[in-house]
Tab-separated table of C-alpha atoms in Angstrom:
chain	number	residue	atom	x	y	z
A	1	UNK	CA	44.290	-41.090	-3.858
A	2	UNK	CA	45.917	-43.726	-1.883
A	3	UNK	CA	43.437	-45.852	-0.362
A	4	UNK	CA	45.142	-47.579	2.643
A	5	UNK	CA	41.847	-49.371	3.779
A	6	UNK	CA	38.948	-50.747	2.138
A	7	UNK	CA	36.034	-47.833	2.054
A	8	UNK	CA	32.721	-49.874	1.503
A	9	UNK	CA	29.470	-48.399	3.004
A	10	UNK	CA	25.971	-48.711	2.839
A	11	UNK	CA	23.437	-45.885	2.906
A	12	UNK	CA	20.424	-44.121	1.540
A	13	UNK	CA	20.805	-41.594	-1.713
A	14	UNK	CA	18.751	-39.268	-3.084
A	15	UNK	CA	18.766	-36.237	-5.558
A	16	UNK	CA	19.026	-32.589	-3.899
A	17	UNK	CA	15.935	-31.622	-5.458
A	18	UNK	CA	13.579	-34.544	-4.508
A	19	UNK	CA	14.500	-35.591	-0.908
A	20	UNK	CA	11.544	-37.953	-0.483
A	21	UNK	CA	12.551	-40.363	-3.348
A	22	UNK	CA	15.903	-41.998	-1.132
A	23	UNK	CA	17.612	-44.974	-2.938
A	24	UNK	CA	19.205	-47.466	-1.175
A	25	UNK	CA	23.034	-48.341	-2.165
A	26	UNK	CA	26.460	-48.716	-1.568
A	27	UNK	CA	29.479	-46.184	-1.814
A	28	UNK	CA	32.709	-47.544	-2.370
A	29	UNK	CA	35.944	-45.961	-3.054
A	30	UNK	CA	39.238	-48.044	-4.470
A	31	UNK	CA	42.548	-47.451	-4.312
A	32	UNK	CA	43.481	-44.707	-6.517
A	33	UNK	CA	40.408	-42.503	-5.714
A	34	UNK	CA	37.842	-44.308	-7.893
A	35	UNK	CA	34.631	-43.625	-6.900
A	36	UNK	CA	31.426	-45.787	-7.316
A	37	UNK	CA	28.099	-45.632	-6.147
A	38	UNK	CA	25.619	-48.782	-6.868
A	39	UNK	CA	21.907	-48.073	-5.997
A	40	UNK	CA	18.972	-50.347	-6.360
A	41	UNK	CA	16.412	-48.665	-8.754
A	42	UNK	CA	17.404	-45.849	-11.383
A	43	UNK	CA	17.147	-42.147	-10.427
A	44	UNK	CA	14.504	-42.113	-12.855
A	45	UNK	CA	12.389	-45.120	-12.522
A	46	UNK	CA	10.655	-46.912	-15.203
A	47	UNK	CA	6.910	-47.000	-14.962
A	48	UNK	CA	6.643	-50.643	-15.553
A	49	UNK	CA	2.843	-50.283	-15.781
A	50	UNK	CA	2.906	-48.290	-18.908
A	51	UNK	CA	2.060	-49.897	-21.975
A	52	UNK	CA	4.860	-47.710	-24.300
A	53	UNK	CA	7.292	-50.704	-24.410
A	54	UNK	CA	9.176	-48.828	-27.106
A	55	UNK	CA	9.821	-45.949	-24.574
A	56	UNK	CA	10.933	-48.575	-21.603
A	57	UNK	CA	13.232	-50.164	-24.187
A	58	UNK	CA	14.840	-46.788	-24.551
A	59	UNK	CA	15.350	-45.828	-21.243
A	60	UNK	CA	16.725	-49.251	-20.248
A	61	UNK	CA	19.276	-49.024	-23.278
A	62	UNK	CA	20.565	-45.607	-21.953
A	63	UNK	CA	19.313	-43.381	-25.142
A	64	UNK	CA	20.172	-40.038	-25.248
A	65	UNK	CA	16.622	-39.036	-24.066
A	66	UNK	CA	17.576	-40.741	-20.326
A	67	UNK	CA	19.908	-38.784	-18.208
A	68	UNK	CA	22.776	-40.213	-17.025
A	69	UNK	CA	24.726	-37.414	-15.281
A	70	UNK	CA	23.735	-36.251	-11.950
A	71	UNK	CA	25.376	-32.990	-10.823
A	72	UNK	CA	25.015	-33.757	-7.363
A	73	UNK	CA	23.820	-36.659	-5.257
A	74	UNK	CA	23.269	-36.622	-1.490
A	75	UNK	CA	22.945	-39.248	0.968
A	76	UNK	CA	23.968	-40.705	4.481
A	77	UNK	CA	26.105	-43.720	4.703
A	78	UNK	CA	26.060	-45.812	8.333
A	79	UNK	CA	27.315	-42.922	10.658
A	80	UNK	CA	28.347	-39.907	7.924
A	81	UNK	CA	26.417	-37.378	5.353
A	82	UNK	CA	27.501	-37.573	2.262
A	83	UNK	CA	27.768	-35.589	-0.564
A	84	UNK	CA	28.643	-36.997	-4.356
A	85	UNK	CA	29.328	-34.485	-6.751
A	86	UNK	CA	29.810	-35.316	-10.909
A	87	UNK	CA	27.763	-38.539	-11.062
A	88	UNK	CA	27.585	-40.576	-14.411
A	89	UNK	CA	25.514	-43.754	-14.623
A	90	UNK	CA	28.002	-46.418	-15.802
A	91	UNK	CA	26.103	-49.316	-16.103
A	92	UNK	CA	22.147	-50.002	-15.330
A	93	UNK	CA	20.733	-53.266	-14.874
A	94	UNK	CA	16.806	-53.687	-15.308
A	95	UNK	CA	14.531	-56.819	-14.998
A	96	UNK	CA	11.303	-56.395	-16.255
A	97	UNK	CA	10.138	-59.478	-15.152
A	98	UNK	CA	10.046	-58.289	-11.214
A	99	UNK	CA	10.555	-54.712	-11.676
A	100	UNK	CA	13.824	-54.731	-10.013
A	101	UNK	CA	16.218	-52.139	-11.581
A	102	UNK	CA	19.956	-51.261	-10.507
A	103	UNK	CA	22.731	-48.636	-11.506
A	104	UNK	CA	26.120	-48.133	-11.237
A	105	UNK	CA	27.384	-44.667	-10.954
A	106	UNK	CA	30.998	-43.320	-11.557
A	107	UNK	CA	31.425	-40.401	-9.227
A	108	UNK	CA	34.134	-37.456	-9.651
A	109	UNK	CA	34.291	-36.238	-6.375
A	110	UNK	CA	33.080	-36.927	-2.693
A	111	UNK	CA	32.783	-35.126	0.734
A	112	UNK	CA	32.186	-37.118	3.890
A	113	UNK	CA	30.602	-35.797	6.446
A	114	UNK	CA	28.258	-33.106	5.149
A	115	UNK	CA	25.604	-32.715	2.957
A	116	UNK	CA	25.510	-29.465	0.396
A	117	UNK	CA	21.774	-28.485	-1.494
A	118	UNK	CA	21.304	-28.761	-4.984
A	119	UNK	CA	23.313	-25.368	-6.116
A	120	UNK	CA	25.694	-24.654	-3.079
A	121	UNK	CA	29.018	-23.872	-3.933
A	122	UNK	CA	31.019	-25.012	-1.329
A	123	UNK	CA	33.691	-22.710	0.214
A	124	UNK	CA	36.851	-22.936	2.504
A	125	UNK	CA	39.519	-21.307	4.616
A	126	UNK	CA	42.081	-24.449	5.119
A	127	UNK	CA	42.852	-27.431	3.435
A	128	UNK	CA	44.879	-30.089	4.788
A	129	UNK	CA	46.746	-33.184	2.921
A	130	UNK	CA	49.313	-35.809	2.837
A	131	UNK	CA	51.078	-37.484	0.590
A	132	UNK	CA	52.480	-40.993	0.377
A	133	UNK	CA	56.232	-41.704	0.887
A	134	UNK	CA	56.349	-37.652	2.435
A	135	UNK	CA	57.964	-38.575	6.038
A	136	UNK	CA	60.952	-39.979	4.664
A	137	UNK	CA	61.381	-37.506	1.990
A	138	UNK	CA	61.140	-34.522	4.387
A	139	UNK	CA	63.380	-36.582	6.931
A	140	UNK	CA	62.479	-34.692	9.917
A	141	UNK	CA	61.749	-36.421	13.319
A	142	UNK	CA	60.304	-35.746	17.049
A	143	UNK	CA	63.328	-34.462	19.191
A	144	UNK	CA	63.751	-33.876	23.207
A	145	UNK	CA	61.798	-37.294	24.134
A	146	UNK	CA	61.425	-37.929	27.196
A	147	UNK	CA	60.048	-40.779	29.047
A	148	UNK	CA	58.369	-40.631	32.734
A	149	UNK	CA	59.600	-44.064	34.134
A	150	UNK	CA	57.302	-44.248	36.772
A	151	UNK	CA	54.404	-43.297	34.161
A	152	UNK	CA	52.648	-43.557	30.995
A	153	UNK	CA	53.229	-40.390	29.261
A	154	UNK	CA	55.582	-39.669	27.021
A	155	UNK	CA	56.317	-35.851	25.980
A	156	UNK	CA	58.460	-34.936	22.637
A	157	UNK	CA	59.072	-31.759	21.040
A	158	UNK	CA	57.755	-31.644	17.297
A	159	UNK	CA	59.685	-30.412	14.746
A	160	UNK	CA	59.263	-27.020	13.855
A	161	UNK	CA	56.115	-26.181	11.130
A	162	UNK	CA	57.786	-24.622	8.021
A	163	UNK	CA	55.329	-21.819	6.626
A	164	UNK	CA	55.654	-19.486	3.307
A	165	UNK	CA	53.360	-16.940	1.626
A	166	UNK	CA	52.364	-18.262	-2.159
A	167	UNK	CA	51.722	-15.558	-4.729
A	168	UNK	CA	48.145	-16.162	-4.819
A	169	UNK	CA	47.394	-14.881	-0.884
A	170	UNK	CA	47.244	-18.408	0.444
A	171	UNK	CA	49.869	-19.732	3.101
A	172	UNK	CA	51.831	-22.863	2.581
A	173	UNK	CA	52.956	-24.686	6.172
A	174	UNK	CA	54.447	-28.026	6.199
A	175	UNK	CA	53.365	-29.553	9.448
A	176	UNK	CA	54.118	-32.190	11.928
A	177	UNK	CA	51.802	-34.678	13.957
A	178	UNK	CA	53.261	-36.927	16.135
A	179	UNK	CA	50.829	-39.752	18.431
A	180	UNK	CA	51.256	-43.053	20.411
A	181	UNK	CA	50.631	-46.080	18.585
A	182	UNK	CA	49.284	-49.751	19.957
A	183	UNK	CA	52.249	-51.720	20.951
A	184	UNK	CA	51.492	-56.184	21.590
A	185	UNK	CA	54.706	-55.634	24.191
A	186	UNK	CA	53.889	-54.133	27.707
A	187	UNK	CA	57.185	-52.869	27.939
A	188	UNK	CA	57.380	-50.773	24.406
A	189	UNK	CA	55.791	-48.079	23.561
A	190	UNK	CA	56.298	-47.062	19.797
A	191	UNK	CA	55.827	-42.777	18.905
A	192	UNK	CA	54.542	-42.148	15.091
A	193	UNK	CA	54.911	-38.969	12.868
A	194	UNK	CA	53.199	-37.733	10.068
A	195	UNK	CA	53.680	-34.943	7.862
A	196	UNK	CA	51.089	-32.799	6.619
A	197	UNK	CA	50.520	-29.903	4.020
A	198	UNK	CA	48.333	-27.186	5.153
A	199	UNK	CA	46.703	-24.229	3.203
A	200	UNK	CA	45.359	-21.491	4.371
A	201	UNK	CA	43.213	-18.658	2.727
A	202	UNK	CA	42.087	-15.582	4.331
A	203	UNK	CA	39.130	-15.672	2.576
A	204	UNK	CA	36.949	-18.426	1.870
A	205	UNK	CA	37.499	-20.248	-1.630
A	206	UNK	CA	36.456	-22.587	-3.797
A	207	UNK	CA	37.851	-26.334	-3.847
A	208	UNK	CA	39.636	-25.914	-6.600
A	209	UNK	CA	41.279	-22.880	-6.088
A	210	UNK	CA	43.031	-25.307	-3.251
A	211	UNK	CA	43.453	-28.646	-4.951
A	212	UNK	CA	45.114	-26.945	-7.596
A	213	UNK	CA	47.580	-25.666	-5.664
A	214	UNK	CA	47.837	-29.140	-3.982
A	215	UNK	CA	48.238	-30.919	-7.558
A	216	UNK	CA	50.989	-28.646	-8.375
A	217	UNK	CA	52.731	-29.159	-4.772
A	218	UNK	CA	52.238	-33.412	-5.614
A	219	UNK	CA	53.692	-33.167	-9.003
A	220	UNK	CA	56.596	-30.967	-7.425
A	221	UNK	CA	57.326	-34.150	-5.313
A	222	UNK	CA	57.072	-36.059	-8.301
A	223	UNK	CA	59.660	-34.584	-9.735
A	224	UNK	CA	61.697	-34.384	-6.504
A	225	UNK	CA	60.896	-38.096	-5.318
A	226	UNK	CA	61.695	-39.384	-9.223
A	227	UNK	CA	58.417	-41.436	-8.619
A	228	UNK	CA	54.428	-41.401	-8.874
A	229	UNK	CA	53.456	-40.165	-5.363
A	230	UNK	CA	49.519	-39.815	-4.464
A	231	UNK	CA	47.744	-37.919	-2.364
A	232	UNK	CA	46.274	-40.190	0.843
A	233	UNK	CA	44.556	-37.940	2.625
A	234	UNK	CA	42.844	-34.579	1.898
A	235	UNK	CA	40.630	-32.934	4.282
A	236	UNK	CA	38.589	-28.993	4.374
A	237	UNK	CA	37.771	-27.020	7.116
A	238	UNK	CA	33.990	-25.988	6.620
A	239	UNK	CA	33.408	-22.087	7.888
A	240	UNK	CA	30.225	-22.670	9.390
A	241	UNK	CA	29.765	-26.551	10.787
A	242	UNK	CA	26.654	-27.803	12.073
A	243	UNK	CA	26.110	-27.745	15.659
A	244	UNK	CA	26.937	-31.038	17.680
A	245	UNK	CA	24.947	-32.565	20.524
A	246	UNK	CA	25.892	-31.159	23.941
A	247	UNK	CA	27.375	-34.893	24.363
A	248	UNK	CA	29.612	-34.670	21.330
A	249	UNK	CA	30.918	-31.152	21.593
A	250	UNK	CA	34.753	-31.863	22.118
A	251	UNK	CA	34.627	-34.447	19.409
A	252	UNK	CA	35.308	-34.667	15.589
A	253	UNK	CA	36.337	-31.166	15.584
A	254	UNK	CA	40.326	-30.164	14.910
A	255	UNK	CA	42.537	-28.185	16.816
A	256	UNK	CA	41.106	-25.052	15.149
A	257	UNK	CA	37.698	-25.369	16.035
A	258	UNK	CA	36.272	-26.546	12.601
A	259	UNK	CA	34.487	-30.179	11.501
A	260	UNK	CA	36.733	-31.913	9.205
A	261	UNK	CA	35.355	-32.612	5.921
A	262	UNK	CA	37.087	-35.530	3.820
A	263	UNK	CA	37.599	-35.230	0.799
A	264	UNK	CA	38.109	-38.587	-2.361
A	265	UNK	CA	38.770	-38.247	-5.858
A	266	UNK	CA	40.692	-39.632	-8.446
A	267	UNK	CA	44.061	-37.716	-9.053
A	268	UNK	CA	45.609	-37.457	-12.270
A	269	UNK	CA	48.664	-39.777	-11.321
A	270	UNK	CA	48.502	-43.017	-9.266
A	271	UNK	CA	50.406	-46.392	-8.949
A	272	UNK	CA	49.874	-49.132	-6.888
A	273	UNK	CA	53.187	-48.995	-6.037
A	274	UNK	CA	54.275	-46.770	-3.020
A	275	UNK	CA	57.285	-44.101	-4.531
A	276	UNK	CA	60.713	-45.803	-3.942
A	277	UNK	CA	63.699	-43.899	-2.097
A	278	UNK	CA	66.057	-44.846	-4.814
A	279	UNK	CA	65.153	-42.546	-6.865
A	280	UNK	CA	65.186	-39.610	-5.777
A	281	UNK	CA	66.419	-36.196	-7.794
A	282	UNK	CA	66.863	-34.185	-4.576
A	283	UNK	CA	66.012	-34.230	-0.924
A	284	UNK	CA	64.072	-31.936	1.391
A	285	UNK	CA	67.130	-31.474	3.403
A	286	UNK	CA	69.300	-30.101	0.362
A	287	UNK	CA	66.724	-26.966	0.162
A	288	UNK	CA	65.136	-26.932	3.867
A	289	UNK	CA	67.045	-23.776	4.185
A	290	UNK	CA	65.448	-22.174	1.042
A	291	UNK	CA	62.449	-24.367	0.446
A	292	UNK	CA	59.885	-21.658	0.666
A	293	UNK	CA	61.329	-19.328	-2.341
A	294	UNK	CA	61.946	-23.052	-4.553
A	295	UNK	CA	58.373	-24.325	-4.166
A	296	UNK	CA	56.841	-20.860	-4.781
A	297	UNK	CA	58.873	-20.645	-8.043
A	298	UNK	CA	57.499	-23.826	-8.808
A	299	UNK	CA	54.117	-22.719	-8.659
A	300	UNK	CA	54.549	-19.812	-10.538
A	301	UNK	CA	56.341	-20.899	-13.047
A	302	UNK	CA	52.521	-22.792	-13.807
A	303	UNK	CA	50.979	-19.721	-14.770
A	304	UNK	CA	53.567	-19.433	-17.997
A	305	UNK	CA	54.375	-23.148	-18.453
A	306	UNK	CA	51.411	-25.243	-17.700
A	307	UNK	CA	51.437	-27.565	-20.936
A	308	UNK	CA	55.249	-27.901	-20.646
A	309	UNK	CA	54.676	-29.537	-16.806
A	310	UNK	CA	51.917	-31.513	-18.148
A	311	UNK	CA	54.086	-33.069	-21.188
A	312	UNK	CA	56.709	-33.980	-18.858
A	313	UNK	CA	54.551	-35.606	-16.089
A	314	UNK	CA	52.702	-37.533	-18.720
A	315	UNK	CA	55.735	-38.809	-20.239
A	316	UNK	CA	57.527	-39.641	-16.968
A	317	UNK	CA	54.906	-40.837	-14.328
A	318	UNK	CA	54.519	-44.427	-16.410
A	319	UNK	CA	51.430	-43.634	-18.692
A	320	UNK	CA	53.322	-43.984	-22.321
A	321	UNK	CA	52.752	-47.165	-24.255
A	322	UNK	CA	55.974	-47.087	-25.949
A	323	UNK	CA	59.296	-45.416	-25.877
A	324	UNK	CA	58.280	-43.427	-29.266
A	325	UNK	CA	55.055	-41.670	-27.603
A	326	UNK	CA	57.303	-40.834	-24.838
A	327	UNK	CA	60.079	-39.170	-26.784
A	328	UNK	CA	57.511	-36.882	-29.209
A	329	UNK	CA	55.829	-36.283	-25.750
A	330	UNK	CA	59.154	-35.102	-24.227
A	331	UNK	CA	60.473	-33.144	-26.808
A	332	UNK	CA	57.299	-31.145	-28.109
A	333	UNK	CA	57.161	-30.314	-24.504
A	334	UNK	CA	60.994	-29.137	-24.449
A	335	UNK	CA	60.078	-27.120	-27.577
A	336	UNK	CA	56.953	-25.371	-26.272
A	337	UNK	CA	59.384	-24.647	-22.894
A	338	UNK	CA	61.693	-22.394	-25.078
A	339	UNK	CA	59.068	-21.181	-27.134
A	340	UNK	CA	57.444	-19.943	-23.793
A	341	UNK	CA	60.980	-18.548	-22.157
A	342	UNK	CA	62.201	-17.219	-24.943
A	343	UNK	CA	61.743	-14.395	-27.508
A	344	UNK	CA	64.902	-15.554	-29.908
A	345	UNK	CA	63.518	-15.155	-33.580
A	346	UNK	CA	65.253	-15.829	-37.014
A	347	UNK	CA	65.419	-12.441	-37.763
A	348	UNK	CA	64.174	-8.972	-36.126
A	349	UNK	CA	60.260	-8.547	-36.095
A	350	UNK	CA	60.218	-5.157	-38.334
A	351	UNK	CA	62.479	-6.691	-41.080
A	352	UNK	CA	60.391	-9.959	-40.917
A	353	UNK	CA	57.052	-7.950	-41.263
A	354	UNK	CA	58.496	-5.960	-44.206
A	355	UNK	CA	59.286	-9.049	-45.787
A	356	UNK	CA	56.129	-10.219	-45.180
A	357	UNK	CA	54.311	-7.404	-46.403
A	358	UNK	CA	56.718	-7.573	-49.684
A	359	UNK	CA	55.481	-11.420	-50.168
A	360	UNK	CA	52.403	-10.724	-49.784
A	361	UNK	CA	51.498	-8.332	-52.359
A	362	UNK	CA	53.301	-9.711	-54.646
A	363	UNK	CA	51.361	-12.799	-54.468
A	364	UNK	CA	48.578	-13.888	-56.730
A	365	UNK	CA	45.077	-13.040	-54.711
A	366	UNK	CA	43.697	-16.698	-54.677
A	367	UNK	CA	46.588	-17.776	-53.349
A	368	UNK	CA	47.385	-14.884	-50.337
A	369	UNK	CA	44.933	-16.834	-47.368
A	370	UNK	CA	46.915	-19.822	-47.607
A	371	UNK	CA	50.688	-17.998	-47.850
A	372	UNK	CA	49.533	-15.618	-45.000
A	373	UNK	CA	48.779	-18.995	-42.954
A	374	UNK	CA	52.354	-20.107	-43.913
A	375	UNK	CA	54.118	-17.397	-42.988
A	376	UNK	CA	52.523	-16.953	-40.028
A	377	UNK	CA	55.170	-18.458	-37.903
A	378	UNK	CA	58.228	-18.498	-40.220
A	379	UNK	CA	59.764	-16.063	-37.936
A	380	UNK	CA	59.742	-18.910	-35.074
A	381	UNK	CA	63.279	-20.475	-34.739
A	382	UNK	CA	63.707	-24.342	-35.549
A	383	UNK	CA	63.700	-27.287	-33.397
A	384	UNK	CA	67.351	-27.690	-33.989
A	385	UNK	CA	68.443	-24.441	-32.597
A	386	UNK	CA	65.959	-24.427	-29.765
A	387	UNK	CA	67.279	-27.484	-28.474
A	388	UNK	CA	71.100	-26.307	-29.017
A	389	UNK	CA	69.942	-23.697	-26.680
A	390	UNK	CA	68.359	-25.564	-24.178
A	391	UNK	CA	71.897	-27.613	-23.843
A	392	UNK	CA	74.138	-24.608	-23.667
A	393	UNK	CA	73.332	-23.608	-20.083
A	394	UNK	CA	74.466	-27.518	-19.038
A	395	UNK	CA	77.177	-28.106	-22.091
A	396	UNK	CA	79.690	-29.610	-19.515
A	397	UNK	CA	77.499	-32.055	-18.823
A	398	UNK	CA	76.488	-33.399	-22.219
A	399	UNK	CA	80.342	-34.073	-23.527
A	400	UNK	CA	81.913	-31.986	-26.036
A	401	UNK	CA	81.571	-30.244	-28.743
A	402	UNK	CA	81.207	-33.402	-31.398
A	403	UNK	CA	79.218	-35.021	-28.720
A	404	UNK	CA	76.532	-32.571	-28.292
A	405	UNK	CA	76.220	-32.047	-32.351
A	406	UNK	CA	75.679	-35.786	-32.564
A	407	UNK	CA	72.802	-35.819	-29.620
A	408	UNK	CA	71.196	-32.748	-30.975
A	409	UNK	CA	70.820	-34.124	-34.700
A	410	UNK	CA	69.647	-37.542	-33.154
A	411	UNK	CA	67.020	-35.325	-31.438
A	412	UNK	CA	66.041	-33.635	-34.577
A	413	UNK	CA	66.239	-36.709	-36.851
A	414	UNK	CA	63.839	-38.782	-34.877
A	415	UNK	CA	61.684	-36.026	-33.654
A	416	UNK	CA	61.447	-35.361	-37.932
A	417	UNK	CA	61.307	-38.656	-39.221
A	418	UNK	CA	58.462	-39.858	-36.616
A	419	UNK	CA	56.143	-37.183	-37.035
A	420	UNK	CA	56.917	-36.444	-40.676
A	421	UNK	CA	57.880	-40.091	-42.019
A	422	UNK	CA	60.500	-38.825	-43.796
A	423	UNK	CA	61.759	-41.786	-45.125
A	424	UNK	CA	65.235	-40.063	-46.021
A	425	UNK	CA	65.708	-40.027	-42.195
A	426	UNK	CA	64.987	-43.786	-41.219
A	427	UNK	CA	68.519	-44.653	-40.999
A	428	UNK	CA	69.255	-41.550	-39.148
A	429	UNK	CA	66.337	-42.077	-36.608
A	430	UNK	CA	66.670	-43.613	-33.051
A	431	UNK	CA	64.966	-47.254	-32.296
A	432	UNK	CA	64.882	-49.726	-29.663
A	433	UNK	CA	67.652	-49.155	-27.169
A	434	UNK	CA	69.372	-46.257	-28.826
A	435	UNK	CA	65.524	-44.334	-28.077
A	436	UNK	CA	65.084	-45.690	-24.678
A	437	UNK	CA	68.824	-43.622	-24.237
A	438	UNK	CA	67.863	-40.774	-26.242
A	439	UNK	CA	64.692	-40.259	-24.039
A	440	UNK	CA	66.465	-40.691	-20.567
A	441	UNK	CA	68.789	-38.124	-21.880
A	442	UNK	CA	66.236	-35.402	-22.982
A	443	UNK	CA	64.202	-36.068	-19.550
A	444	UNK	CA	67.669	-35.414	-17.965
A	445	UNK	CA	67.463	-32.058	-19.911
A	446	UNK	CA	64.409	-31.004	-18.853
A	447	UNK	CA	65.076	-32.064	-15.392
A	448	UNK	CA	68.010	-29.463	-15.686
A	449	UNK	CA	65.941	-26.796	-16.920
A	450	UNK	CA	63.351	-27.449	-13.961
A	451	UNK	CA	66.212	-27.258	-11.243
A	452	UNK	CA	67.355	-23.784	-13.203
A	453	UNK	CA	63.273	-22.665	-13.257
A	454	UNK	CA	63.297	-23.683	-9.297
A	455	UNK	CA	66.005	-21.274	-8.412
A	456	UNK	CA	69.045	-23.791	-7.855
A	457	UNK	CA	72.336	-22.384	-8.178
A	458	UNK	CA	74.692	-24.056	-10.898
A	459	UNK	CA	76.755	-26.164	-7.934
A	460	UNK	CA	73.483	-27.340	-6.820
A	461	UNK	CA	72.796	-28.222	-10.315
A	462	UNK	CA	75.751	-29.752	-11.065
A	463	UNK	CA	76.096	-31.707	-7.599
A	464	UNK	CA	72.648	-33.316	-8.509
A	465	UNK	CA	73.557	-34.084	-12.208
A	466	UNK	CA	76.840	-36.188	-10.656
A	467	UNK	CA	75.376	-37.814	-8.481
A	468	UNK	CA	71.641	-38.727	-9.602
A	469	UNK	CA	71.772	-37.872	-13.253
A	470	UNK	CA	75.413	-39.363	-14.352
A	471	UNK	CA	74.713	-43.061	-15.528
A	472	UNK	CA	71.360	-41.393	-18.038
A	473	UNK	CA	74.320	-38.877	-19.633
A	474	UNK	CA	76.817	-41.928	-20.010
A	475	UNK	CA	75.445	-43.985	-22.700
């Protein structure tokens, strides 16, 4: 999660089950969504008057007998209430001479503006989030701007909101908000625009139901923009907001009349650098007439292909320490993708079952369990055939028949050498620069299938390949 401004606030914190024992401390949220809570004292204080020094020493060393996980901590930070979920003590310092102790806790998720009870499960109907780089990728701006020459008002027409229904019953909208920003020049007025995603459910749902969809959307944008992108804001609307004093009735509420709750957590992928405009695979303008279907196809595909998506992003979002690891991750992802999208087997299922039965019957009793294990997946097609099938729909992009055969052999030999350490394949396996080039081609094969999965036409896929993927295919 992108944290643009330093978040460091002091306050008091306590366990919901022990509201009378409050701890002074500081809550910090750093770029990337990493949440740390530093409190003076331990949440389970040591009795310094005790003569059981062995027990005290164990507690200070965080022995298993000492609880260092807390499901929920609540508190007040300056002007806000706060709820912190999934808290784990990272570091504890105690000074037995003075009786002073300090804990640093790592927090999984923070809700600002609300304080939940110990076992309360938050439920919401609306999630609004923004993603860095989205304004440029969407590429829509306000139109029909009119300035009143003698006045100070500027009026403008918002871009039309884009909405469509998801298979899980939610509605997803891409919405736009404009505002006027301050300028140092009295002769200049500036209009700023931000793009937001909004998820709406008719029934109240737990936060994970919303963030699951939001993270699929952010992965979609990582794929489309060819770079790591992060949430830069996230808020939910509470169904039953607490009443405000009469003096504040018109402040703090959003346009739908519900009190917004800001959410912070560490998202799956993060980069300190903002996404580049030069890596885009496709822009929103290329799919704007069919955006609903394409994004829905992407989200729905996770039902069966979740491991495939995870491996692709693990390999491509700057997380792999070496090209060997990246290559193996990509090839494993492609193998899983083909397994889950094709039912092709080595032979007819009935014929295979009959063969297995004969083999088991003629096997010595003490070897049958071993043989059954070996035969369990024996009807699966081999990796070489899977890669060939995956290349087939896009064979025109991978050169002539001979070039495609060399590429398949190179992928299979390199995978088998790295996985099985077969020394006979050492000279055939890609290394160094050749391995980097091979990774690029396997990544392109992944991208082509994802485009097809989302419903891009053959013409559009070829256009994207010619424009964005051509250089990766030429080496």
